[in-house]
Short mmCIF file of C-alpha atoms in Angstrom, two decimals:
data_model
loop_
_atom_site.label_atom_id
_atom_site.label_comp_id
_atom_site.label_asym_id
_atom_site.label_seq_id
_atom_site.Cartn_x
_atom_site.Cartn_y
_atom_site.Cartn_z
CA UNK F 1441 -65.59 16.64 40.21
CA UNK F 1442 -64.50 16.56 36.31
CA UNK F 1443 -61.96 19.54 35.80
CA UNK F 1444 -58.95 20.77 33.80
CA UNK F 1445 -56.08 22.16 35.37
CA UNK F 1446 -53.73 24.72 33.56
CA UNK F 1447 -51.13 25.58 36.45
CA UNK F 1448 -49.27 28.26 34.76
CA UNK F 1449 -51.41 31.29 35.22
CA UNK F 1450 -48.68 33.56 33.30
CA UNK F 1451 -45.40 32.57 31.32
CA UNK F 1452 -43.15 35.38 30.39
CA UNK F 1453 -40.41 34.28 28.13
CA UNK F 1454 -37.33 35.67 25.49
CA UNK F 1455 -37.87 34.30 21.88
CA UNK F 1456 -35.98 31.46 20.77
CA UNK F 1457 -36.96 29.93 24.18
CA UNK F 1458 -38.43 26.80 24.55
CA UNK F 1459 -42.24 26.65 25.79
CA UNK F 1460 -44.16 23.82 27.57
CA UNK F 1461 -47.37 24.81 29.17
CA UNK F 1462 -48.81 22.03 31.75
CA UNK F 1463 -52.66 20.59 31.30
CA UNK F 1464 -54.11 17.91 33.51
CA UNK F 1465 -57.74 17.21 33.92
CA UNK F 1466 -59.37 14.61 35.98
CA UNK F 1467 -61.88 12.49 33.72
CA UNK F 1468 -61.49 8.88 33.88
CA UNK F 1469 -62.45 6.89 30.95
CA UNK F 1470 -61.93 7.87 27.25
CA UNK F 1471 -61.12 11.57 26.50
CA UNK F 1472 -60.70 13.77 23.77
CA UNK F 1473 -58.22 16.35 23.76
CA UNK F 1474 -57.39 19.89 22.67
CA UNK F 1475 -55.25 22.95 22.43
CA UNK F 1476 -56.88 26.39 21.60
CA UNK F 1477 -55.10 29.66 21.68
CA UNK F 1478 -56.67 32.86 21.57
CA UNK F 1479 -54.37 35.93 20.04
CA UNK F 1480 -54.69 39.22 21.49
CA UNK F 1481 -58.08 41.09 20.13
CA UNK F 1482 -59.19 38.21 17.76
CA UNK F 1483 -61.13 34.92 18.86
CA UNK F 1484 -60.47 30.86 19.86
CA UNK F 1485 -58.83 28.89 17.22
CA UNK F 1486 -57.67 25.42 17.40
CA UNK F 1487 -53.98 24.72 17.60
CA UNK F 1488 -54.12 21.25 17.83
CA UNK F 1489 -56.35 17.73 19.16
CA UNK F 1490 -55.77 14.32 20.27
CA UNK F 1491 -58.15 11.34 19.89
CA UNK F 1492 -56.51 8.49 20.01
CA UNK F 1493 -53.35 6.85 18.42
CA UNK F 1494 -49.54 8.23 18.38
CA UNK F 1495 -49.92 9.99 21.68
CA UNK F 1496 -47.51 13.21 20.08
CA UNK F 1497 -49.61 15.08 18.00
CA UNK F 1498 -48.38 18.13 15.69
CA UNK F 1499 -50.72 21.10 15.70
CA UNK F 1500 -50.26 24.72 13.85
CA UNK F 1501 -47.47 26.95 13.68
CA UNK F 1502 -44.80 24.22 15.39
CA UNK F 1503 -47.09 23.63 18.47
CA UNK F 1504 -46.93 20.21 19.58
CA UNK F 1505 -48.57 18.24 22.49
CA UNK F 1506 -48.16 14.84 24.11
CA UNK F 1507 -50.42 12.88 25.65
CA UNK F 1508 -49.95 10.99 28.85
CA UNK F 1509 -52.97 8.80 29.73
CA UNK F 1510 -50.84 7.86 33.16
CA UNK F 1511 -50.50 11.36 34.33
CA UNK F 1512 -53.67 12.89 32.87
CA UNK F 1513 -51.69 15.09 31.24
CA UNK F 1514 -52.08 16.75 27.56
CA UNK F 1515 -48.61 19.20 28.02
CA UNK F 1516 -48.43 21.63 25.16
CA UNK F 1517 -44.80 22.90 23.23
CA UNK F 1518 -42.81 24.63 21.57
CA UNK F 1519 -39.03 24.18 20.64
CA UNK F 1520 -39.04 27.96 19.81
CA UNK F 1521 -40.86 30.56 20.81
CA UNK F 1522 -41.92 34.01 18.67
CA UNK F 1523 -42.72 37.16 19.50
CA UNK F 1524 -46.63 36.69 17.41
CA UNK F 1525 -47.14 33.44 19.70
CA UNK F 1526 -47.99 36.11 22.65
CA UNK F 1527 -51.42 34.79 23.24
CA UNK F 1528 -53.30 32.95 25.59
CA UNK F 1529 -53.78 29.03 25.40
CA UNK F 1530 -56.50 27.09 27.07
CA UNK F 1531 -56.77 23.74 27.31
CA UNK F 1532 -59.93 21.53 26.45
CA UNK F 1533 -61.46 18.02 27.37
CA UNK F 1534 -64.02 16.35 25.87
CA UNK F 1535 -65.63 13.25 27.19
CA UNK F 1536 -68.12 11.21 25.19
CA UNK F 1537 -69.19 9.84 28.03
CA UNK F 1538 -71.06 12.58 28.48
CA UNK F 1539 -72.36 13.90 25.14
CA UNK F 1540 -70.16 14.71 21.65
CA UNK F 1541 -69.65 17.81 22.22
CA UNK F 1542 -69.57 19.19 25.87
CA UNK F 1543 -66.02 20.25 26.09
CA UNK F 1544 -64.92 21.68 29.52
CA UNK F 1545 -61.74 24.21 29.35
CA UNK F 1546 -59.07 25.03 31.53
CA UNK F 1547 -58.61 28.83 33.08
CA UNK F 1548 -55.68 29.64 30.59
CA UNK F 1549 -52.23 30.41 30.39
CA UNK F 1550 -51.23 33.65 28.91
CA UNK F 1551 -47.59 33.30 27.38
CA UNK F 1552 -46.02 37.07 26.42
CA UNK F 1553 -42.80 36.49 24.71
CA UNK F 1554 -40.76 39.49 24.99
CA UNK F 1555 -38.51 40.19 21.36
CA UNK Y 868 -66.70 29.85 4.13
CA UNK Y 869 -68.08 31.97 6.29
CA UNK Y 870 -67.45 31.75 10.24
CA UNK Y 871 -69.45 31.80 13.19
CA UNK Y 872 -70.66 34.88 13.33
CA UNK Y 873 -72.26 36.26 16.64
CA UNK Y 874 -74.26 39.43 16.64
CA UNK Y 875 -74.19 42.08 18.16
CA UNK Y 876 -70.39 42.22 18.82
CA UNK Y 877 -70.92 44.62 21.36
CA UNK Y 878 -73.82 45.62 24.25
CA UNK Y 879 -74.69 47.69 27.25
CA UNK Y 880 -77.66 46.86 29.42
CA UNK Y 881 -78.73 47.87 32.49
CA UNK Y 882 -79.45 45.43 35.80
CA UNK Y 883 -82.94 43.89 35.59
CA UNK Y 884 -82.90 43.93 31.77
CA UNK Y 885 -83.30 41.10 29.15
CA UNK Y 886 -81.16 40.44 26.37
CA UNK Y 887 -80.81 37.93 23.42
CA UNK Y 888 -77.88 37.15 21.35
CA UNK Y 889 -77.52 35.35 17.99
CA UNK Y 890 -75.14 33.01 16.44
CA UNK Y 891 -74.75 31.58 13.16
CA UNK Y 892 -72.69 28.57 12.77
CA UNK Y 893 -70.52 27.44 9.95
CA UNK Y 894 -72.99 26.18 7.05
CA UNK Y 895 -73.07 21.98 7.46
CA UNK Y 896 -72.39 22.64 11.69
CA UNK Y 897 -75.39 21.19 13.55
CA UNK Y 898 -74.04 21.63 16.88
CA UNK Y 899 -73.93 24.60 18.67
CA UNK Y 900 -72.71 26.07 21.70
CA UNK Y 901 -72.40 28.32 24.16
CA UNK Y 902 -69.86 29.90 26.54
CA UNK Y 903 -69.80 32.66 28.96
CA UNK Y 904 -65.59 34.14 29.36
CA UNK Y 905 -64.66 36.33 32.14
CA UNK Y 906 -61.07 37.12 33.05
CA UNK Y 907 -61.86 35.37 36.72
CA UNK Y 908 -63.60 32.08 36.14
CA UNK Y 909 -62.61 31.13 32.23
CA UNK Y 910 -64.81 30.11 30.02
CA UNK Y 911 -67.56 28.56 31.64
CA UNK Y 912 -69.85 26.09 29.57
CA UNK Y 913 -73.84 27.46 29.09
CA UNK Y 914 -75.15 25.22 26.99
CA UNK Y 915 -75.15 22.78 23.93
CA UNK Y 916 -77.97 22.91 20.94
CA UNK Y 917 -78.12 20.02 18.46
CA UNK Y 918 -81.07 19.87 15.74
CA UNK Y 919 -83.05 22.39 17.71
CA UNK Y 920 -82.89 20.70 21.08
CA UNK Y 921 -80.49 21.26 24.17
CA UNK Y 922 -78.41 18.27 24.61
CA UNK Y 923 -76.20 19.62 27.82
CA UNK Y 924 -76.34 22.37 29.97
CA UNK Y 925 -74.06 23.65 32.22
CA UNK Y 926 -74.14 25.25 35.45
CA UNK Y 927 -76.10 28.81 35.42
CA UNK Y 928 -79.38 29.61 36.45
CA UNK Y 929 -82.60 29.38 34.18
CA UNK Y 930 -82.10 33.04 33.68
CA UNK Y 931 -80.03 31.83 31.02
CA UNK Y 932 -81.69 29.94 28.14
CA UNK Y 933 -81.87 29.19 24.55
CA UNK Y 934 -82.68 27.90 21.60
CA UNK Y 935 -81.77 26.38 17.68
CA UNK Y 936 -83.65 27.25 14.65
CA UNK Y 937 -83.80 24.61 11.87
CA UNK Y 938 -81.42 25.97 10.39
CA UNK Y 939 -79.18 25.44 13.09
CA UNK Y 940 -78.46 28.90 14.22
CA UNK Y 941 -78.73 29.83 17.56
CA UNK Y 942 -80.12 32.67 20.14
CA UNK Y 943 -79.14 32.61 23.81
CA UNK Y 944 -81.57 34.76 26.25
CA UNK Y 945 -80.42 35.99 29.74
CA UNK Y 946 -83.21 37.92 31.39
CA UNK Y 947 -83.27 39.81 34.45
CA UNK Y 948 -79.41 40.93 34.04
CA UNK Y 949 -77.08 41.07 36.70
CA UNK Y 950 -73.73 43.07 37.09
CA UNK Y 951 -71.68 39.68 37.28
CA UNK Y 952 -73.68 38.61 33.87
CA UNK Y 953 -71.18 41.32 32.28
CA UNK Y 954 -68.86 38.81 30.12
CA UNK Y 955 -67.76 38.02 26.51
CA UNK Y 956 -70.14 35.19 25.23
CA UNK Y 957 -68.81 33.04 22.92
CA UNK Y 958 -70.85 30.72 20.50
CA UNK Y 959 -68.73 27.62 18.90
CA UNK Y 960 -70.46 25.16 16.01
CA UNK Y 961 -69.09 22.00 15.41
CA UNK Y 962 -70.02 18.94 12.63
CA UNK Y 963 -71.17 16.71 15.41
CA UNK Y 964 -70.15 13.90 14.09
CA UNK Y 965 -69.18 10.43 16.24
CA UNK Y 966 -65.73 11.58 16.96
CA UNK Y 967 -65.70 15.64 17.73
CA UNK Y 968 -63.44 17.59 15.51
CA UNK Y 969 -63.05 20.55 17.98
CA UNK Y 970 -64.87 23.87 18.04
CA UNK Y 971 -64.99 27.09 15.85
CA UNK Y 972 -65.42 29.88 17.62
CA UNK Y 973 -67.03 33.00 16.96
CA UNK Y 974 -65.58 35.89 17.83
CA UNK Y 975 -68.22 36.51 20.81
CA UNK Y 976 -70.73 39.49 21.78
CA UNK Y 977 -69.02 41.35 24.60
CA UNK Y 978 -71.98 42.32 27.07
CA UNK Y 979 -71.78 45.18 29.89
CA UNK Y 980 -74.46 45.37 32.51
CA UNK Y 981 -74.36 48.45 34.32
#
């Protein structure tokens, strides 16, 4: 079965740290990718997305994500981690295969970054 | 412009109860959908409306249904409520166009069944 695996259930870390949160999923074909990260007490907003092209992509607020089509993978990062990027970060798949806009999510990471 | 705004933000019902939420999209946003978050299983996709009719559905039972306007907002409808029903729903509109641009999220209608 299609599915998108965050591994990382929780990630404490010390700012300044670096950050890379793991995402695989398990569609074959052509997917569309994307990074959402919901702040404590407000709702989903898009970090960053990946449709085709330069496999890096650059998203909000220094978040950055590579895809690798060989390992499935859509890893998120951060060279530097702050205190107000305690949140939680799910990962998203889209395959047009199915329809434009059924996008599956992963069960989240929540990153606390401790000052 | 405005955001997706889901009504009512909050709601207590109890077991064996119907309820319907709302959702308006972002003016231009065709496509709308729906989500069900609970801390154990995620966000779990309900369903997808595009120009009134329901192009995807996930996997919950037919207690769960719902519908687009012409105008392109949305109501979901769960009937005969459960305790395990009690989650934050979420509603996201998107442009629909070829390639998707991602979601906007609302910022959900938190229901309690009790």
């Amino acid at each position: 079965a299609q599915s998108v695996s965050q591994h990382n259930h929780h990630v404490i870390l010390s700012e300044a740290a670096s950050l890379e949160l793991g995402c695989n999923y398990s569609y074959g074909g052509t997917v569309n990718l994307f990074w959402y990260v919901q702040y404590p007490g407000q709702h989903l907003q898009l970090l960053l997305k990946y449709f085709s092209g330069d496999p890096l992509v650059k998203g909000i607020k220094g978040f950055e994500a590579e895809f690798i089509k060989s390992k499935f993978s859509f890893n998120l990062r951060k060279p530097s981690v702050q205190w107000s990027d305690t949140a939680e970060y799910f990962c998203a798949v889209n395959a047009p295969i199915y329809n434009n806009n059924d996008m599956r999510f992963g069960a989240g990471t929540r990153l606390t970054v401790k000052p | 412009k405005a955001g997706v705004t889901q009504t009512p933000r909050y709601l207590i019902k109890t077991r064996g109860q119907q309820v319907t939420l709302s959702c308006s999209p972002i003016s231009g946003h065709r496509s709308v959908s729906w989500y069900q978050q609970t801390p154990g299983q995620g966000l779990q996709f309900l369903f997808e409306y595009f120009s009134e009719t329901q192009r995807n559905k996930g996997n919950f039972p037919g207690r769960f249904s719902g519908r687009q306007f012409s105008n392109s907002r949305s109501e979901m409808n769960v009937s005969t409520l459960e305790l395990g029903d009690s989650a934050l729903y979420l509603c996201a509109s998107s442009l629909a166009t070829r390639r998707p641009q991602g979601y906007t999220f609302g910022s959900g209608t938190r229901l309690t069944v009790v």
